[in-house]
Tab-separated table of C-alpha atoms and ligand atoms in Angstrom:
chain	number	residue	atom	x	y	z
L	1	UNK	CA	51.659	-121.454	-47.541
L	2	UNK	CA	52.052	-119.137	-44.566
L	3	UNK	CA	52.664	-115.424	-44.065
L	4	UNK	CA	54.739	-114.516	-41.010
L	5	UNK	CA	53.491	-111.202	-39.583
L	6	UNK	CA	55.796	-109.791	-36.907
L	7	UNK	CA	54.308	-107.284	-34.476
L	8	UNK	CA	50.917	-108.945	-35.017
L	9	UNK	CA	49.637	-107.800	-31.606
L	10	UNK	CA	50.589	-104.230	-32.504
L	11	UNK	CA	48.370	-101.580	-34.069
L	12	UNK	CA	49.248	-101.982	-37.748
L	13	UNK	CA	50.129	-105.690	-37.458
L	14	UNK	CA	46.671	-106.474	-36.084
L	15	UNK	CA	44.949	-104.752	-39.015
L	16	UNK	CA	47.283	-106.305	-41.597
L	17	UNK	CA	46.773	-109.798	-40.149
L	18	UNK	CA	42.991	-109.307	-40.258
L	19	UNK	CA	43.090	-108.197	-43.887
L	20	UNK	CA	45.205	-111.202	-44.870
L	21	UNK	CA	42.877	-113.586	-43.017
L	22	UNK	CA	39.912	-111.928	-44.773
L	23	UNK	CA	41.247	-113.125	-48.080
L	24	UNK	CA	41.872	-116.656	-46.829
L	25	UNK	CA	45.599	-116.560	-46.103
L	26	UNK	CA	47.277	-118.519	-43.313
L	27	UNK	CA	48.980	-116.152	-40.878
L	28	UNK	CA	51.615	-116.882	-38.265
L	29	UNK	CA	51.555	-113.869	-35.934
L	30	UNK	CA	54.626	-113.160	-33.832
L	31	UNK	CA	55.066	-110.635	-31.020
L	32	UNK	CA	56.813	-110.232	-27.663
L	33	UNK	CA	53.826	-108.349	-26.200
L	34	UNK	CA	56.109	-105.812	-24.536
L	35	UNK	CA	54.813	-103.224	-22.090
L	36	UNK	CA	55.680	-100.071	-24.069
L	37	UNK	CA	51.985	-99.205	-23.816
L	38	UNK	CA	48.890	-100.671	-22.149
L	39	UNK	CA	49.144	-104.468	-22.663
L	40	UNK	CA	45.339	-104.600	-22.517
L	41	UNK	CA	45.306	-103.267	-26.076
L	42	UNK	CA	47.690	-105.945	-27.335
L	43	UNK	CA	45.739	-108.655	-25.507
L	44	UNK	CA	42.471	-107.343	-26.991
L	45	UNK	CA	43.829	-107.377	-30.539
L	46	UNK	CA	45.295	-110.844	-30.100
L	47	UNK	CA	42.084	-112.189	-28.640
L	48	UNK	CA	40.261	-111.154	-31.830
L	49	UNK	CA	42.919	-112.625	-34.102
L	50	UNK	CA	43.056	-115.906	-32.218
L	51	UNK	CA	39.345	-116.437	-32.804
L	52	UNK	CA	39.906	-116.450	-36.547
L	53	UNK	CA	40.513	-119.463	-38.731
L	54	UNK	CA	43.967	-119.488	-40.318
L	55	UNK	CA	45.666	-117.575	-37.498
L	56	UNK	CA	48.230	-118.859	-35.039
L	57	UNK	CA	50.291	-116.884	-32.560
L	58	UNK	CA	53.883	-117.421	-31.488
L	59	UNK	CA	55.527	-115.482	-28.728
L	60	UNK	CA	59.133	-114.451	-29.449
L	61	UNK	CA	61.540	-111.568	-29.110
L	62	UNK	CA	63.008	-110.760	-32.517
L	63	UNK	CA	66.026	-109.255	-30.770
L	64	UNK	CA	67.175	-112.782	-29.853
L	65	UNK	CA	67.917	-114.871	-32.933
L	66	UNK	CA	67.810	-118.299	-31.338
L	67	UNK	CA	64.455	-117.614	-29.713
L	68	UNK	CA	63.103	-116.261	-32.998
L	69	UNK	CA	64.293	-119.242	-35.012
L	70	UNK	CA	62.979	-121.697	-32.411
L	71	UNK	CA	59.550	-120.008	-32.418
L	72	UNK	CA	59.287	-120.138	-36.221
L	73	UNK	CA	61.079	-123.483	-36.649
L	74	UNK	CA	58.164	-125.805	-37.420
L	75	UNK	CA	56.650	-123.364	-39.874
L	76	UNK	CA	59.854	-122.469	-41.715
L	77	UNK	CA	59.273	-124.680	-44.792
L	78	UNK	CA	55.794	-123.157	-45.228
L	79	UNK	CA	56.637	-119.459	-44.784
L	80	UNK	CA	56.681	-117.891	-48.244
L	81	UNK	CA	56.104	-114.240	-47.270
L	82	UNK	CA	56.989	-112.054	-44.304
L	83	UNK	CA	55.401	-108.776	-43.233
L	84	UNK	CA	57.839	-107.419	-40.664
L	85	UNK	CA	56.238	-104.765	-38.474
L	86	UNK	CA	57.630	-105.515	-34.997
L	87	UNK	CA	59.756	-102.637	-33.732
L	88	UNK	CA	60.185	-100.231	-30.899
L	89	UNK	CA	58.139	-97.329	-32.217
L	90	UNK	CA	58.017	-93.739	-31.002
L	91	UNK	CA	60.248	-90.782	-31.791
L	92	UNK	CA	60.109	-89.215	-28.310
L	93	UNK	CA	60.628	-92.509	-26.479
L	94	UNK	CA	63.963	-92.836	-28.292
L	95	UNK	CA	65.277	-89.737	-26.517
L	96	UNK	CA	64.981	-91.283	-23.043
L	97	UNK	CA	65.214	-94.983	-23.896
L	98	UNK	CA	67.772	-95.355	-26.706
L	99	UNK	CA	68.678	-98.917	-25.676
L	100	UNK	CA	65.167	-100.180	-26.491
L	101	UNK	CA	65.943	-99.511	-30.161
L	102	UNK	CA	69.131	-101.549	-30.119
L	103	UNK	CA	67.336	-104.814	-29.375
L	104	UNK	CA	64.075	-104.498	-31.288
L	105	UNK	CA	65.096	-102.378	-34.268
L	106	UNK	CA	68.800	-102.820	-35.024
L	107	UNK	CA	69.209	-106.438	-33.851
L	108	UNK	CA	65.556	-107.326	-34.524
L	109	UNK	CA	65.621	-106.308	-38.188
L	110	UNK	CA	68.937	-108.074	-38.781
L	111	UNK	CA	67.544	-111.217	-37.149
L	112	UNK	CA	64.511	-111.139	-39.455
L	113	UNK	CA	66.890	-110.875	-42.423
L	114	UNK	CA	68.881	-113.820	-41.080
L	115	UNK	CA	65.671	-115.816	-40.646
L	116	UNK	CA	64.670	-114.876	-44.215
L	117	UNK	CA	67.993	-116.277	-45.497
L	118	UNK	CA	67.105	-119.633	-43.985
L	119	UNK	CA	63.632	-119.866	-45.568
L	120	UNK	CA	63.863	-121.993	-48.687
L	121	UNK	CA	60.442	-120.926	-50.007
L	122	UNK	CA	60.556	-117.197	-49.239
L	123	UNK	CA	59.157	-115.075	-52.072
L	124	UNK	CA	58.979	-111.625	-50.464
L	125	UNK	CA	59.797	-109.740	-47.276
L	126	UNK	CA	57.869	-106.501	-46.718
L	127	UNK	CA	59.008	-104.358	-43.791
L	128	UNK	CA	58.004	-101.141	-42.062
L	129	UNK	CA	60.138	-98.065	-42.388
L	130	UNK	CA	59.039	-94.571	-41.466
L	131	UNK	CA	58.586	-91.018	-42.727
L	132	UNK	CA	60.999	-90.063	-39.941
L	133	UNK	CA	63.916	-91.096	-42.181
L	134	UNK	CA	63.390	-87.780	-44.016
L	135	UNK	CA	64.431	-85.940	-40.830
L	136	UNK	CA	63.774	-82.214	-40.833
L	137	UNK	CA	63.794	-82.086	-44.637
L	138	UNK	CA	62.176	-78.890	-45.890
L	139	UNK	CA	61.818	-80.206	-49.442
L	140	UNK	CA	58.153	-81.226	-49.268
L	141	UNK	CA	56.383	-83.380	-50.213
L	142	UNK	CA	58.980	-85.995	-49.199
L	143	UNK	CA	60.037	-87.788	-52.363
L	144	UNK	CA	61.917	-91.064	-52.433
L	145	UNK	CA	65.014	-89.325	-53.767
L	146	UNK	CA	65.101	-86.741	-50.936
L	147	UNK	CA	68.255	-87.035	-48.794
L	148	UNK	CA	67.780	-89.368	-45.813
L	149	UNK	CA	71.117	-88.985	-44.063
L	150	UNK	CA	70.097	-86.443	-41.408
L	151	UNK	CA	67.898	-88.311	-38.908
L	152	UNK	CA	66.670	-86.148	-36.008
L	153	UNK	CA	66.130	-89.080	-33.621
L	154	UNK	CA	67.595	-92.487	-32.887
L	155	UNK	CA	64.260	-93.992	-33.937
L	156	UNK	CA	64.685	-92.436	-37.397
L	157	UNK	CA	68.317	-93.564	-37.514
L	158	UNK	CA	67.261	-97.135	-36.687
L	159	UNK	CA	64.668	-97.158	-39.476
L	160	UNK	CA	67.198	-95.884	-42.024
L	161	UNK	CA	69.710	-98.469	-40.776
L	162	UNK	CA	67.039	-101.147	-41.375
L	163	UNK	CA	66.603	-99.980	-44.969
L	164	UNK	CA	70.358	-100.131	-45.585
L	165	UNK	CA	70.650	-103.599	-44.013
L	166	UNK	CA	67.804	-104.775	-46.266
L	167	UNK	CA	69.454	-103.319	-49.371
L	168	UNK	CA	72.667	-105.162	-48.505
L	169	UNK	CA	70.808	-108.465	-47.987
L	170	UNK	CA	68.915	-108.020	-51.260
L	171	UNK	CA	72.248	-107.635	-52.992
L	172	UNK	CA	74.107	-110.388	-51.105
L	173	UNK	CA	71.390	-113.046	-50.982
L	174	UNK	CA	68.782	-111.863	-53.550
L	175	UNK	CA	66.062	-111.763	-50.898
L	176	UNK	CA	63.179	-109.846	-52.568
L	177	UNK	CA	62.200	-107.000	-50.252
L	178	UNK	CA	59.993	-103.936	-50.087
L	179	UNK	CA	60.410	-101.242	-47.437
L	180	UNK	CA	57.393	-99.055	-46.706
L	181	UNK	CA	57.811	-95.596	-45.203
L	182	UNK	CA	54.608	-95.097	-43.208
L	183	UNK	CA	53.381	-91.570	-42.448
L	184	UNK	CA	51.624	-90.989	-39.046
L	185	UNK	CA	49.148	-93.871	-39.042
L	186	UNK	CA	45.940	-93.515	-36.985
L	187	UNK	CA	42.688	-95.380	-36.479
L	188	UNK	CA	40.772	-97.852	-34.261
L	189	UNK	CA	42.966	-100.025	-32.021
L	190	UNK	CA	45.661	-97.336	-32.361
L	191	UNK	CA	48.682	-96.567	-30.232
L	192	UNK	CA	48.102	-94.684	-26.945
L	193	UNK	CA	51.474	-92.898	-27.206
L	194	UNK	CA	50.361	-91.024	-30.342
L	195	UNK	CA	48.899	-87.509	-30.164
L	196	UNK	CA	45.437	-88.286	-31.619
L	197	UNK	CA	44.932	-91.093	-29.070
L	198	UNK	CA	46.190	-89.098	-26.067
L	199	UNK	CA	44.138	-86.053	-27.037
L	200	UNK	CA	40.968	-88.131	-27.330
L	201	UNK	CA	41.548	-89.863	-23.988
L	202	UNK	CA	42.369	-86.565	-22.230
L	203	UNK	CA	39.507	-84.553	-23.727
L	204	UNK	CA	36.921	-87.217	-22.856
L	205	UNK	CA	38.320	-87.506	-19.313
L	206	UNK	CA	38.317	-83.709	-18.876
L	207	UNK	CA	42.120	-83.504	-18.592
L	208	UNK	CA	44.259	-80.823	-20.297
L	209	UNK	CA	46.003	-81.999	-23.464
L	210	UNK	CA	49.773	-81.555	-23.820
L	211	UNK	CA	50.476	-79.516	-26.975
L	212	UNK	CA	54.110	-79.124	-27.964
L	213	UNK	CA	54.543	-75.777	-29.724
L	214	UNK	CA	51.828	-73.627	-31.283
L	215	UNK	CA	50.052	-76.447	-33.100
L	216	UNK	CA	51.006	-75.273	-36.590
L	217	UNK	CA	53.258	-78.278	-37.207
L	218	UNK	CA	51.675	-80.567	-39.755
L	219	UNK	CA	51.522	-84.303	-40.355
L	220	UNK	CA	50.355	-86.411	-43.255
L	221	UNK	CA	47.899	-88.372	-41.056
L	222	UNK	CA	47.088	-91.670	-42.781
L	223	UNK	CA	44.133	-93.884	-41.908
L	224	UNK	CA	45.091	-97.433	-40.980
L	225	UNK	CA	42.825	-99.060	-43.609
L	226	UNK	CA	44.666	-97.157	-46.323
L	227	UNK	CA	48.016	-98.279	-44.907
L	228	UNK	CA	46.814	-101.890	-44.858
L	229	UNK	CA	45.778	-101.640	-48.516
L	230	UNK	CA	49.288	-100.353	-49.274
L	231	UNK	CA	50.975	-103.157	-47.321
L	232	UNK	CA	48.902	-105.844	-49.025
L	233	UNK	CA	49.382	-104.180	-52.429
L	234	UNK	CA	53.149	-104.202	-51.873
L	235	UNK	CA	53.133	-107.804	-50.628
L	236	UNK	CA	51.467	-108.917	-53.859
L	237	UNK	CA	54.116	-107.199	-55.983
L	238	UNK	CA	57.592	-108.518	-55.112
L	239	UNK	CA	60.393	-106.593	-56.820
L	240	UNK	CA	61.985	-108.325	-59.767
L	241	UNK	CA	65.713	-107.891	-60.209
L	242	UNK	CA	68.627	-110.238	-60.863
L	243	UNK	CA	70.991	-108.107	-58.817
L	244	UNK	CA	69.341	-106.483	-55.768
L	245	UNK	CA	65.569	-107.033	-55.555
L	246	UNK	CA	64.677	-104.208	-53.157
L	247	UNK	CA	62.328	-101.228	-53.411
L	248	UNK	CA	61.103	-98.450	-51.155
L	249	UNK	CA	57.743	-96.690	-51.171
L	250	UNK	CA	56.062	-93.904	-49.229
L	251	UNK	CA	52.657	-94.744	-47.789
L	252	UNK	CA	50.959	-91.506	-46.762
L	253	UNK	CA	47.702	-89.672	-47.275
L	254	UNK	CA	49.207	-86.961	-49.498
L	255	UNK	CA	47.118	-84.402	-47.597
L	256	UNK	CA	48.826	-82.941	-44.524
L	257	UNK	CA	46.870	-81.363	-41.666
L	258	UNK	CA	48.071	-79.205	-38.776
L	259	UNK	CA	47.958	-80.313	-35.168
L	260	UNK	CA	45.441	-77.508	-34.570
L	261	UNK	CA	43.127	-79.029	-37.195
L	262	UNK	CA	43.538	-82.462	-35.631
L	263	UNK	CA	42.529	-81.052	-32.240
L	264	UNK	CA	39.477	-79.335	-33.766
L	265	UNK	CA	38.305	-82.593	-35.343
L	266	UNK	CA	38.776	-84.522	-32.102
L	267	UNK	CA	36.864	-81.814	-30.197
L	268	UNK	CA	33.990	-82.098	-32.698
L	269	UNK	CA	33.903	-85.892	-32.494
L	270	UNK	CA	34.043	-85.831	-28.675
L	271	UNK	CA	31.530	-82.980	-28.428
L	272	UNK	CA	33.858	-81.249	-25.978
L	273	UNK	CA	36.476	-78.455	-26.069
L	274	UNK	CA	40.102	-79.200	-25.236
L	275	UNK	CA	42.040	-77.413	-22.513
L	276	UNK	CA	45.552	-76.945	-23.838
L	277	UNK	CA	48.666	-77.371	-21.744
L	278	UNK	CA	51.216	-75.709	-24.044
L	279	UNK	CA	54.775	-77.047	-23.836
L	280	UNK	CA	57.995	-76.272	-25.731
L	281	UNK	CA	58.602	-78.029	-29.043
L	282	UNK	CA	60.430	-81.338	-28.514
L	283	UNK	CA	63.968	-81.628	-29.913
L	284	UNK	CA	63.263	-84.681	-32.134
L	285	UNK	CA	60.009	-83.287	-33.610
L	286	UNK	CA	59.986	-82.215	-37.246
L	287	UNK	CA	57.870	-79.249	-38.433
L	288	UNK	CA	56.066	-81.039	-41.264
L	289	UNK	CA	55.619	-84.351	-43.040
L	290	UNK	CA	53.992	-84.935	-46.395
L	291	UNK	CA	54.333	-88.034	-48.558
L	292	UNK	CA	54.986	-87.916	-52.259
L	293	UNK	CA	53.092	-91.078	-53.217
L	294	UNK	CA	53.330	-90.855	-56.999
L	295	UNK	CA	55.401	-94.059	-57.232
L	296	UNK	CA	53.141	-95.919	-54.796
L	297	UNK	CA	50.110	-94.906	-56.868
L	298	UNK	CA	51.769	-96.071	-60.054
L	299	UNK	CA	53.525	-99.247	-58.871
L	300	UNK	CA	51.289	-100.460	-56.026
L	301	UNK	CA	47.942	-99.108	-57.155
L	302	UNK	CA	47.887	-97.269	-53.811
L	303	UNK	CA	45.050	-94.755	-53.356
L	304	UNK	CA	44.412	-93.274	-49.920
L	305	UNK	CA	40.642	-92.986	-49.479
L	306	UNK	CA	40.084	-91.666	-45.969
L	307	UNK	CA	40.194	-87.958	-45.144
L	308	UNK	CA	41.069	-86.953	-41.569
L	309	UNK	CA	37.508	-85.569	-41.295
L	310	UNK	CA	36.175	-89.141	-41.734
L	311	UNK	CA	38.880	-91.107	-39.953
L	312	UNK	CA	38.926	-89.191	-36.656
L	313	UNK	CA	35.208	-89.719	-35.855
L	314	UNK	CA	35.681	-93.440	-36.581
L	315	UNK	CA	38.610	-93.550	-34.182
L	316	UNK	CA	36.710	-91.652	-31.463
L	317	UNK	CA	33.723	-94.027	-31.822
L	318	UNK	CA	36.007	-97.009	-31.367
L	319	UNK	CA	37.763	-95.359	-28.403
L	320	UNK	CA	34.509	-94.678	-26.557
L	321	UNK	CA	33.599	-98.371	-26.817
L	322	UNK	CA	37.059	-99.582	-25.826
L	323	UNK	CA	37.368	-97.219	-22.846
L	324	UNK	CA	33.962	-98.381	-21.503
L	325	UNK	CA	35.118	-102.019	-21.137
O	1	NAD	N1	52.000	-96.055	-36.341
O	1	NAD	C1	52.702	-95.198	-37.070
O	1	NAD	O1	52.320	-94.025	-37.240
O	1	NAD	C2	54.001	-95.629	-37.721
O	1	NAD	C3	54.661	-94.696	-38.537
O	1	NAD	C4	55.847	-95.066	-39.145
O	1	NAD	C5	56.347	-96.337	-38.974
O	1	NAD	N2	55.705	-97.220	-38.167
O	1	NAD	C6	56.277	-98.565	-37.997
O	1	NAD	O2	55.258	-99.521	-38.253
O	1	NAD	C7	55.489	-100.692	-37.463
O	1	NAD	C8	54.233	-101.011	-36.654
O	1	NAD	O3	53.956	-99.889	-35.819
O	1	NAD	P1	52.699	-99.807	-34.865
O	1	NAD	O4	52.233	-98.398	-34.874
O	1	NAD	O5	51.780	-100.906	-35.188
O	1	NAD	O6	53.411	-100.042	-33.452
O	1	NAD	P2	53.037	-101.031	-32.255
O	1	NAD	O7	53.986	-100.679	-31.145
O	1	NAD	O8	51.588	-100.968	-31.975
O	1	NAD	O9	53.374	-102.451	-32.842
O	1	NAD	C9	54.649	-103.030	-32.790
O	1	NAD	C10	54.522	-104.432	-32.198
O	1	NAD	O10	55.801	-105.032	-32.215
O	1	NAD	C11	56.008	-105.718	-30.995
O	1	NAD	N3	57.437	-105.749	-30.712
O	1	NAD	C12	58.256	-104.709	-30.384
O	1	NAD	N4	59.492	-105.144	-30.165
O	1	NAD	C13	59.478	-106.495	-30.364
O	1	NAD	C14	60.461	-107.512	-30.271
O	1	NAD	N5	61.714	-107.232	-29.898
O	1	NAD	N6	60.101	-108.778	-30.573
O	1	NAD	C15	58.827	-109.085	-30.938
O	1	NAD	N7	57.843	-108.162	-31.015
O	1	NAD	C16	58.173	-106.885	-30.742
O	1	NAD	C17	55.256	-104.912	-29.951
O	1	NAD	O11	54.880	-105.689	-28.821
O	1	NAD	C18	54.045	-104.426	-30.737
O	1	NAD	O12	52.938	-105.277	-30.570
O	1	NAD	C19	56.725	-100.396	-36.627
O	1	NAD	O13	57.837	-100.921	-37.305
O	1	NAD	C20	56.786	-98.888	-36.615
O	1	NAD	O14	58.098	-98.423	-36.398
O	1	NAD	C21	54.521	-96.901	-37.538
């Protein structure tokens, strides 16, 4: 049988696909290789995946149903699980480019649900949500029963809309689904639009780093290997329900750090001090994130193992090698 991984050329998709291949699964990776960030990164990830036995790539835009169905058509009888990670990511990008979220997130998620309906052997659909659904919630850590009806960006709104669409499809068509709310994921092969990546690139190149606010905002930075373990753990545990088989989980490190601490760790790993270019806080930014992972620990056997102190040097090592090529 085959696992469809959408967003396979993306940061998390690449790592998830690798982990699934490691345990002998057959993976159909799908992506539209868009130019939101340096396509060299997506090409580099894909090149590695395509060398591996059990992996095949299909190019498709999930925002267009016919193209999506045509790309997956031959494999449809074999697809028994989906890990849906393709999306337009980025909170700040959604301020200036709201339309990008219409196609990839609103339409894209619905199209994946429609594809799922047509798969006769589908056992489980796992999809990416985000800590941003908690908005500016001050009740921390963010628990699954916190209110999620006050998104502070269109990105967050699109992720919450995805969850609601999935809940409706679980109820209407009994498609077993698990939504995972990821908290600030970082690591090798990461996304250049994220602060840890930009800071590393700027510090090593001797450029000032843009810091929005005083650096006391905190994030529950989560190492990508821990996220992958959570995704695979969830995939192996489809929800069981005769009415609406759908569950949500937080995947975070349960150990928030400030932006100032992040900068310190990057400075140490780079062996160089940062020059800060201080800018006003951005309107969509939230002051703090922190995952309550008690249910993920209990139900998914999820245990984050990588402290920021260990993960950042690993990222910087990878970055130095990647930037040299
Ligand atoms: N990285 C994080 O910190 C984080 C946090 C919360 C949630 N998430 C979510 O996790 C998922 C993966 O994020 P990531 O960090 O790997 O981002 P990413 O941008 O590296 O990966 C997303 C991939 O999806 C592809 N894609 C986008 N739109 C598409 C479309 N219309 N059709 C086909 N492919 C498309 C992109 O080309 C990209 O390769 C996303 O759903 C994102 O919203 C990520």
